[in-house]
Structures are given as structure tokens and as C-alpha cells.
mmCIF file of C-alpha atoms in Angstrom:
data_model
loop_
_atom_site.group_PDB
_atom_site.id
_atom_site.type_symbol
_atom_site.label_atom_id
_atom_site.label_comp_id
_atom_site.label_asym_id
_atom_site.label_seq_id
_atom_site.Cartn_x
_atom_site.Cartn_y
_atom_site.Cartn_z
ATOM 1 C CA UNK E 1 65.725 62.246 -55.306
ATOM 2 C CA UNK E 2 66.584 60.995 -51.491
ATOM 3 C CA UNK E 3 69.256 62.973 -50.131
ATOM 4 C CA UNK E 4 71.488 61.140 -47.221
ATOM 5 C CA UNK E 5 74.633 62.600 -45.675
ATOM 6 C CA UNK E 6 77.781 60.215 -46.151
ATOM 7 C CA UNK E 7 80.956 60.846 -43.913
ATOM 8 C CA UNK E 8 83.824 59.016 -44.238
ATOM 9 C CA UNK E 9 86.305 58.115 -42.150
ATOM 10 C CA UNK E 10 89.882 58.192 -42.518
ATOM 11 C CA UNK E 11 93.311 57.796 -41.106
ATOM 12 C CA UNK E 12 94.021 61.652 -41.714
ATOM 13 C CA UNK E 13 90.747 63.411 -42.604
ATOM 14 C CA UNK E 14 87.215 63.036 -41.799
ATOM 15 C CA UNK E 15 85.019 63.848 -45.083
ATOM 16 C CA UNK E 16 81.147 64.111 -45.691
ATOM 17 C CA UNK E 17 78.726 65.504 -48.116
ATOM 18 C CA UNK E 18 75.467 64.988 -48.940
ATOM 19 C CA UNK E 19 74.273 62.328 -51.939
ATOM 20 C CA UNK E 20 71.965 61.744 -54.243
ATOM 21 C CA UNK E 21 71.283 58.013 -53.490
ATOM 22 C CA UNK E 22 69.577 57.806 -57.055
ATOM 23 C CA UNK E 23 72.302 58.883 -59.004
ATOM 24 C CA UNK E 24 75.226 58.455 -56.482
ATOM 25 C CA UNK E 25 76.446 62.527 -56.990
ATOM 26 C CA UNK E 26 77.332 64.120 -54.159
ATOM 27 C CA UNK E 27 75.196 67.629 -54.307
ATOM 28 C CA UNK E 28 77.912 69.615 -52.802
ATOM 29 C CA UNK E 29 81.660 70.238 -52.270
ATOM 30 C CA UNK E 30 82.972 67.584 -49.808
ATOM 31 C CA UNK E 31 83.755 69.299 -46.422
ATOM 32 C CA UNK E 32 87.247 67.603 -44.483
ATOM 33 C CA UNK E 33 88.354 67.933 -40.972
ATOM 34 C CA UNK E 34 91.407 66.609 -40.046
ATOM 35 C CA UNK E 35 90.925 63.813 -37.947
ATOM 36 C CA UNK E 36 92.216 63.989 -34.127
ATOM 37 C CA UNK E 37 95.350 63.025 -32.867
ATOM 38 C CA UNK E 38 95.058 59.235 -31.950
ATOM 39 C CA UNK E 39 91.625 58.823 -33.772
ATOM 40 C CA UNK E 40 89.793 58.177 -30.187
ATOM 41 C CA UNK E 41 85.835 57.543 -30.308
ATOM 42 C CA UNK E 42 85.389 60.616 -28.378
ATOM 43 C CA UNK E 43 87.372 62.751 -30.638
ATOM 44 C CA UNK E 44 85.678 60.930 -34.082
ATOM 45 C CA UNK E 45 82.536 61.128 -32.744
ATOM 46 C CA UNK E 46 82.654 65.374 -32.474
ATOM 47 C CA UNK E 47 84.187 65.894 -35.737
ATOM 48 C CA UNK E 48 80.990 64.290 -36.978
ATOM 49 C CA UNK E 49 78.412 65.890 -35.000
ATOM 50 C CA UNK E 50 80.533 68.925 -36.577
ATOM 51 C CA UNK E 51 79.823 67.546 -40.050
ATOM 52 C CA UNK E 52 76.034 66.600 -39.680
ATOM 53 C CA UNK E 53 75.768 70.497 -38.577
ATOM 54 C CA UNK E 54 77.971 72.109 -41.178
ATOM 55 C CA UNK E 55 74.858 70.604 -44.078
ATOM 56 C CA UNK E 56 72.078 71.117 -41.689
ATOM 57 C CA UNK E 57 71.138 67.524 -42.151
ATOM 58 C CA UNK E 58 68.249 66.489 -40.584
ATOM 59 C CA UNK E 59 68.246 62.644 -42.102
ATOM 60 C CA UNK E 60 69.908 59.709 -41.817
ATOM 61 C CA UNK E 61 73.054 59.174 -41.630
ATOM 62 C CA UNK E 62 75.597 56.983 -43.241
ATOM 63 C CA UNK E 63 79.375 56.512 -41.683
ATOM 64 C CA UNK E 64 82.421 54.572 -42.909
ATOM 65 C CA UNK E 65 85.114 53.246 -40.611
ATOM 66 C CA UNK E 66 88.535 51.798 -41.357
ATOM 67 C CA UNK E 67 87.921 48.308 -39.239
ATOM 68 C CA UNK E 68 85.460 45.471 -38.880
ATOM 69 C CA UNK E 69 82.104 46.473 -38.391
ATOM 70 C CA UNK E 70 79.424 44.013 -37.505
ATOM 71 C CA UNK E 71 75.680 44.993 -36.280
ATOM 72 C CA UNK E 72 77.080 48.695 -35.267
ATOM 73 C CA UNK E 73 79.843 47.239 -33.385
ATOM 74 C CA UNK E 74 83.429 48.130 -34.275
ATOM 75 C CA UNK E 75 85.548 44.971 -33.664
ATOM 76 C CA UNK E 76 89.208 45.607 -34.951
ATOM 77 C CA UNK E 77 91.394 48.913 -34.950
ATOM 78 C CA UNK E 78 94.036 48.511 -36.870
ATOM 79 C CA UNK E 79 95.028 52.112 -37.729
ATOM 80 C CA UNK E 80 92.726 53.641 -34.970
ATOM 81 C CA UNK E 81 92.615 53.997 -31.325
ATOM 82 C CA UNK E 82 92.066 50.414 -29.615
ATOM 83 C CA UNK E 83 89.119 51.975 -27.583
ATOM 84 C CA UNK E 84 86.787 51.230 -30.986
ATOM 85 C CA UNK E 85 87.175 47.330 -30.591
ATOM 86 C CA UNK E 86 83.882 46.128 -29.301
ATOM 87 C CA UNK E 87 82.471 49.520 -29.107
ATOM 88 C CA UNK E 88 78.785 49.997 -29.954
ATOM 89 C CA UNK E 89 79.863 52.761 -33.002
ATOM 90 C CA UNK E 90 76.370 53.270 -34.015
ATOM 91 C CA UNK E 91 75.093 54.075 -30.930
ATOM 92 C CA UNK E 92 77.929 56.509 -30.093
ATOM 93 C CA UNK E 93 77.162 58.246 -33.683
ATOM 94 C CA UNK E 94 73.250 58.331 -33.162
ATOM 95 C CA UNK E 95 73.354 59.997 -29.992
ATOM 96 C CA UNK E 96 76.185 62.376 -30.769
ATOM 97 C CA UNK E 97 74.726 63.631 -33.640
ATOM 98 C CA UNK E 98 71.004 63.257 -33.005
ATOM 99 C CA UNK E 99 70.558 61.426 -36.291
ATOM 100 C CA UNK E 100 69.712 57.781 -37.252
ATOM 101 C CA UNK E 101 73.465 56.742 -38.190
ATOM 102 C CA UNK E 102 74.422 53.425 -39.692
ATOM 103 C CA UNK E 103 77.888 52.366 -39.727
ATOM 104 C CA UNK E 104 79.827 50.433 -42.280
ATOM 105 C CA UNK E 105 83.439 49.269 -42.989
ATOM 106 C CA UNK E 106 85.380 51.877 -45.073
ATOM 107 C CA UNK E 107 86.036 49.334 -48.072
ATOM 108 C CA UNK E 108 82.667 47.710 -48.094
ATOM 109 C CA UNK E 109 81.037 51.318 -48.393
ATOM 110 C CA UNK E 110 83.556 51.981 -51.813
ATOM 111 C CA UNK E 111 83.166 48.396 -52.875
ATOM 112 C CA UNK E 112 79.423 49.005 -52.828
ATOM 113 C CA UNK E 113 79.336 52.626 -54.585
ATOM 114 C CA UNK E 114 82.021 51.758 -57.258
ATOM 115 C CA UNK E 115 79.726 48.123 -58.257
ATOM 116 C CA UNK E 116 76.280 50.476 -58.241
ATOM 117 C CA UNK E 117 77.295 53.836 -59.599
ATOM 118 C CA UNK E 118 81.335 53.141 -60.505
ATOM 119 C CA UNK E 119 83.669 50.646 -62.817
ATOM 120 C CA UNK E 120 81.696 47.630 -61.323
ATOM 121 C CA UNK E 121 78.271 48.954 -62.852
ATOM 122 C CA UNK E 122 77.190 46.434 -64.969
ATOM 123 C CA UNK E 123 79.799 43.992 -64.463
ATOM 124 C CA UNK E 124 78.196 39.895 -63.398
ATOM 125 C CA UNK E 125 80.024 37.807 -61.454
ATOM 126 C CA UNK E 126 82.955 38.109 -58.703
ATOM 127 C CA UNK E 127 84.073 41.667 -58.313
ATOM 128 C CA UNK E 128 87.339 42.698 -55.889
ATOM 129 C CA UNK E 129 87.540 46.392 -54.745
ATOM 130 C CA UNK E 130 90.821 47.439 -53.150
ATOM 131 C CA UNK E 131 91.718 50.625 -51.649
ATOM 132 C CA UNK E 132 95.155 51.258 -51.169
ATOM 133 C CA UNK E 133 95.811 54.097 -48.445
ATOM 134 C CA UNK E 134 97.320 54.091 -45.045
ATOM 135 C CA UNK E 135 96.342 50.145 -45.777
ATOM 136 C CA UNK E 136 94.731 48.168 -47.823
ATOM 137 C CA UNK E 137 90.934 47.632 -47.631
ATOM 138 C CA UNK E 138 88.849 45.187 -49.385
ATOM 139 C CA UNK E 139 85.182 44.545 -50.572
ATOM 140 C CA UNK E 140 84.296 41.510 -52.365
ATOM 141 C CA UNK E 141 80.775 41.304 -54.556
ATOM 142 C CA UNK E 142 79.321 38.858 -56.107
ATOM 143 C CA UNK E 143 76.657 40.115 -58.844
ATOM 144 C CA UNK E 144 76.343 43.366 -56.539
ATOM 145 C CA UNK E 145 75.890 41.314 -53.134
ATOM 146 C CA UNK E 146 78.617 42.364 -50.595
ATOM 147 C CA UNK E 147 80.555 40.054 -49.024
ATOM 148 C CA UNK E 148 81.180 42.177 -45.742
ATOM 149 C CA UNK E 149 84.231 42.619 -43.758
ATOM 150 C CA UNK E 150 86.852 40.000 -45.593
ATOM 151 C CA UNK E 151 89.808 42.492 -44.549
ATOM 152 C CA UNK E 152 92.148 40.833 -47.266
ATOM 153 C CA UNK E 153 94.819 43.788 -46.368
ATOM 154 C CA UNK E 154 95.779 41.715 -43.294
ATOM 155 C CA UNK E 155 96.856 38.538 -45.596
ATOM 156 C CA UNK E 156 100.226 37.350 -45.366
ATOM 157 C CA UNK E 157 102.552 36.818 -48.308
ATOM 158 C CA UNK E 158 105.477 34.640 -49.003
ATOM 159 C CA UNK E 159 105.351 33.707 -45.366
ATOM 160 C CA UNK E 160 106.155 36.789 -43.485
ATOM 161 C CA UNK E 161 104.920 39.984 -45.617
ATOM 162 C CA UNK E 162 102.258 41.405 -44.473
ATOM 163 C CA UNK E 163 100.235 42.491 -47.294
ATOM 164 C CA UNK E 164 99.322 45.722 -46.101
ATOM 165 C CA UNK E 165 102.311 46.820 -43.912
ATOM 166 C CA UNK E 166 104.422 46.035 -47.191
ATOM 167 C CA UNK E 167 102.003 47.393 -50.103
ATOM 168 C CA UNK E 168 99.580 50.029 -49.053
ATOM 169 C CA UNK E 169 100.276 53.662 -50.219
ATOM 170 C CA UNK E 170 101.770 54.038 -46.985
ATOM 171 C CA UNK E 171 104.438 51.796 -47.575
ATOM 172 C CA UNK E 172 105.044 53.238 -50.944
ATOM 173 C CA UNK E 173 106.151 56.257 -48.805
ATOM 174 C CA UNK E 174 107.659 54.587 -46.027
ATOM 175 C CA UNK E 175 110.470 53.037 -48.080
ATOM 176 C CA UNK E 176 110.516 55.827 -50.728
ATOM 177 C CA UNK E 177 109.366 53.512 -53.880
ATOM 178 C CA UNK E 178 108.998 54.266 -57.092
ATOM 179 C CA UNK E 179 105.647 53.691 -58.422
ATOM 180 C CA UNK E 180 107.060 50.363 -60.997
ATOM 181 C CA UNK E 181 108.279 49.136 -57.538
ATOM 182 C CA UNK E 182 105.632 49.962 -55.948
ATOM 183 C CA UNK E 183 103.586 48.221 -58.739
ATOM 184 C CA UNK E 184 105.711 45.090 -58.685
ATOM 185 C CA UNK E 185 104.454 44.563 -55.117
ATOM 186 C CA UNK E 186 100.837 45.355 -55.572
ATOM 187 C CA UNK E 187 100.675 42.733 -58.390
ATOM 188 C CA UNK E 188 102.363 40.047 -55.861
ATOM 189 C CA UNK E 189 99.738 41.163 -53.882
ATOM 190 C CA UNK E 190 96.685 41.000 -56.382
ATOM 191 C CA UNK E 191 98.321 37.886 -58.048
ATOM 192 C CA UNK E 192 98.025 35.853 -54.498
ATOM 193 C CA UNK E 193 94.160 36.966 -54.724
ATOM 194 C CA UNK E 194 93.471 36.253 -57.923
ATOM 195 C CA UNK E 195 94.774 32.909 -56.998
ATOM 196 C CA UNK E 196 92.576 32.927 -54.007
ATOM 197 C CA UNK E 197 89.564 33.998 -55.396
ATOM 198 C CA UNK E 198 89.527 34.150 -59.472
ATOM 199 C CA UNK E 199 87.702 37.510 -59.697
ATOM 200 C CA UNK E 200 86.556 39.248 -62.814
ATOM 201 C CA UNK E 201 87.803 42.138 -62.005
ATOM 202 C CA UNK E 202 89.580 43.885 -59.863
ATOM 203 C CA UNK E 203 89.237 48.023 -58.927
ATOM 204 C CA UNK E 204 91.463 49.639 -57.704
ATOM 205 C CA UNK E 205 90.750 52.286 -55.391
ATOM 206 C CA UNK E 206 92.087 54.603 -52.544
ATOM 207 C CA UNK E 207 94.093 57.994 -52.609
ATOM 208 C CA UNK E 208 96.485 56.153 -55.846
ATOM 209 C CA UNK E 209 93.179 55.806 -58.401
ATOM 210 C CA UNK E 210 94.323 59.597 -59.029
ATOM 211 C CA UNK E 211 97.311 58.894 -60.287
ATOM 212 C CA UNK E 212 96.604 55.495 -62.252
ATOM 213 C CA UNK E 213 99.074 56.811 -65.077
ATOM 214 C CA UNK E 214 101.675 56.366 -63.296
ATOM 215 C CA UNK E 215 100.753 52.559 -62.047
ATOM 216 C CA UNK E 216 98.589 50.974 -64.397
ATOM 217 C CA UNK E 217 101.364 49.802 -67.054
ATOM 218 C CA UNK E 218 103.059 48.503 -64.217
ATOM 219 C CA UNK E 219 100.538 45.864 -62.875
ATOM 220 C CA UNK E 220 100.416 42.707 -63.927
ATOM 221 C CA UNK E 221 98.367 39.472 -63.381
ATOM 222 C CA UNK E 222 97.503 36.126 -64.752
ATOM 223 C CA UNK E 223 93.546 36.226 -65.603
ATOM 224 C CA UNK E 224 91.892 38.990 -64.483
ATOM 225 C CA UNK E 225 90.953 42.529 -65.278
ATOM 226 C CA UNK E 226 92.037 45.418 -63.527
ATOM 227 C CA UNK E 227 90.565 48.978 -63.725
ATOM 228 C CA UNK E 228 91.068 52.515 -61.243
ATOM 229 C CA UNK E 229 88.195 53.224 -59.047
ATOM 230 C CA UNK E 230 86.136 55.418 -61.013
ATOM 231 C CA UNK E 231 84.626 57.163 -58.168
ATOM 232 C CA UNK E 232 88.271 57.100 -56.317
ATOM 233 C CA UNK E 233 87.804 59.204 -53.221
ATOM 234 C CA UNK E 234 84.152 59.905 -53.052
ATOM 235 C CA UNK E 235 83.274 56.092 -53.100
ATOM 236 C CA UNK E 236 83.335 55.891 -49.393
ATOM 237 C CA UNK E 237 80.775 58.960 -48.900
ATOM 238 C CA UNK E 238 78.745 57.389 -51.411
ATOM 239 C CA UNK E 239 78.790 54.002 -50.312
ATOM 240 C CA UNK E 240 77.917 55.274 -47.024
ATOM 241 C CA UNK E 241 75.045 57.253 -47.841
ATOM 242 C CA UNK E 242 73.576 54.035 -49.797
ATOM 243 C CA UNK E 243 73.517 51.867 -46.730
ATOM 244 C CA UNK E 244 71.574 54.427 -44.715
ATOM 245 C CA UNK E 245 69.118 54.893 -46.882
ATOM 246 C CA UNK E 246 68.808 50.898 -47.317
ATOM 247 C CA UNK E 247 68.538 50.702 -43.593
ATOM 248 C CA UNK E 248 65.671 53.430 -43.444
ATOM 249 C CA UNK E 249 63.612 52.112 -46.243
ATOM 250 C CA UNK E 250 64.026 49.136 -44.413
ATOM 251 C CA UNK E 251 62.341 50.779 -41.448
ATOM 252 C CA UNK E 252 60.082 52.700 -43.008
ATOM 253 C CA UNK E 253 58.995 49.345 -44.620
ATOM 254 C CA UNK E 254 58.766 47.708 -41.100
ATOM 255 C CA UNK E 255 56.285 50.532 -39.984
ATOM 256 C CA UNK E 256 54.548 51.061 -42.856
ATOM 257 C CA UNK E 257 50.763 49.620 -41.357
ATOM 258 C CA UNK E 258 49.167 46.487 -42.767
ATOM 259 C CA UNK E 259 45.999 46.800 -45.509
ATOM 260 C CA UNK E 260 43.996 45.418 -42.348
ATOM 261 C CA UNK E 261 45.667 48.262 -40.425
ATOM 262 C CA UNK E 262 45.586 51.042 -43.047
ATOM 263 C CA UNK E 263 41.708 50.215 -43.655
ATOM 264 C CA UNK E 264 42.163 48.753 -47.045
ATOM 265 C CA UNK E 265 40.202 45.529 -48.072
#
């Protein structure tokens, strides 16, 4: 069993709990603090120093955040502080918490749990993972490759809809919908990327794959399947805990001496 510590980010909590990379479980309760007013690095950055030392973790680290994130560098903030965009995220993390931390996009860590451990398992070919929240994220995989930061919430629709600003969960709220007119914009939504990008399937994730009874009659597309997020809200943790433990096998791997080195013939 390798045991990594996922924490994921999120527009009103910060969440972590140890996983069991092998099987994807997390081995205890998740623990949430509410994330700080303005979600500033500073701020983000204590709340997870406070999470690595509420387990007592003493490994690697794996951290999801709501944006772009490319080499450890944060390069949009759409529903965070501005202060993240070009900030070095990894570094900030590492040195907070003492801990090797590797940083990933929020829907790229639940896109990779749900197509390993979730309702992608098993399933060849081209696999969409939205999560529908304060906006929309996206992962795209092709035969469990990710396809990293594609941010298909910020696509516009019918000229001047903004697919997340007018679809999310958020905006389910916002203008007090229904959830059949809520679903009636999510398939608009789904059928303009199934046009895009013919997937087999699409999951559906985010804070709404609890309550799929209430949606799932209501969707409706031309060609492709559609199932909830089977992990729904621990995908992220899970997801995040997965690419630390790629990153430090690919380290250990790296200084792991040669057979001329290690004395073998």
C-alpha cells in the first residue's frame, strides 16, 4: 500500500485525506477548512500546512487547484485571488508545508481518479470529465492519458453565453433554476462538446453527482454516454494523491543508482 496525502482545493472549503494510491480509498474521514476570504496564496497556503499537520504526514504531497497549472506554476484565477497567476504554487506549498508537494488542476486531478479507480475504469477511447461547481472544470482522456488543462468551462455558447457563468451549479443558484432547467442548459452545454470532440462518454462530476436523480432524466445528447462521477467529491483528493506519488516514483526512479553504480555485473 503507498499512502499519499491529497488536498483539494476549492472555492469554499479546503479538503484532504490520506489515500491508498493502490486502491484509490481514502483511509480516513476527509478533514475541511473553510477556505479564506478572497482565496489569497498566503491564506491557501496555511490552511494546508494546517492539513499536512492534522494527518501527521510525513510524505508527499498532492494538491488540486481550480486554474491552469503548468510545471508548478498557477497561470489563470478565475474564481481565486489574481495573486496565483504566474505564481510558482509548488514552491509556495513545498516550503510551507515542509513536504514534496505537486500541484495539479482541480478537474484534471478528478478526471484522472474517476478514469483509474471511477466510471471511466475500463472504458477505451475519448473520455470527458466535467465538474460542475462554482464553475465548470474539465479533464479530457484519451485511453487513460490526460489531456491537461483544456478549461472547456470558459467556452462560449450561442455567441455570448459563457458556458460556465450560465451553467455551473452556481448559476443553478444564481437564477433560482429548477434542476429540468438547469438540465436543459447543461445538455446545450455538453451537446456543443460532443460536437466538438465526439467523446465516449461523458462523467459528470462536482458537488451535483450527489443528486444525479434529480438531473439525469433531464440530460440529453446526440451520441454519447453520460454517467455521475462515481467518486463525486473525493475524486479531486484522489486524483491528487495519484500524481504525487507518480512524481516521486519518478524521482525515486531518477536516483535509484546504475548496476555499474550499485556493484551489479
Amino acid at each position: 500500500m503507498s499512502v499519499i496525502l491529497g488536498i483539494d482545493i476549492g472555492g469554499s472549503g479546503i479538503k484532504g485525506a490520506p489515500v491508498d494510491t493502490l486502491s484509490g480509498k481514502l483511509l480516513t474521514e476527509r478533514h475541511r477548512i473553510p477556505t479564506p476570504e478572497g482565496a489569497r496564496p498566503d491564506g491557501v497556503k496555511d490552511v494546508v500546512a494546517e492539513l499536512v499537520r492534522h494527518f501527521g504526514h510525513q510524505g508527499p504531497v498532492g494538491v488540486t487547484f481550480p486554474g491552469i497549472v503548468q510545471h508548478g506554476r498557477t497561470l489563470s484565477a478565475a474564481n481565486v485571488d489574481k495573486g496565483w497567476i504566474g505564481l510558482d504554487a509548488d514552491a509556495l506549498f513545498t516550503e510551507a508545508t515542509g513536504r514534496d508537494v505537486t500541484l495539479i488542476n482541480d478537474a484534471d486531478a478528478a478526471g484522472l481518479a474517476e478514469a483509474r479507480f471511477g466510471a471511466g475504469a475500463g472504458v477505451s477511447g475519448v473520455v470527458m470529465v466535467l465538474t460542475f461547481g462554482t464553475g465548470i472544470g474539465s479533464a479530457l482522456i484519451h485511453d487513460g492519458v490526460l489531456v491537461p488543462n483544456t478549461e472547456l468551462g470558459h467556452l462560449w455558447l450561442k455567441g455570448d453565453k459563457h458556458a460556465e457563468t450560465w451553467a455551473s451549479d452556481r448559476a443553478r443558484e444564481r437564477d433560482d433554476l429548477n434542476w429540468k432547467a438547469w438540465a436543459k442548459r447543461a445538455s446545450t452545454y455538453l451537446q456543443h462538446l460532443e460536437l466538438l470532440f465526439s467523446p465516449d462518454l461523458f462523467i459528470i462530476g462536482g458537488g451535483i453527482s450527489k443528486k444525479a436523480d434529480k438531473w439525469r432524466e433531464h440530460i440529453h445528447l446526440t451520441r454519447s454516454e453520460f454517467v455521475p462521477a462515481a467518486l463525486q467529491n473525493e475524486a479531486g483528493i484522489v486524483g491528487a494523491a495519484m500524481v504525487a506519488e507518480q512524481r516521486a516514483g519518478g524521482r525515486r526512479a531518477e536516483e535509484a543508482p546504475s548496476p555499474v553504480e550499485g556493484g551489479a555485473a
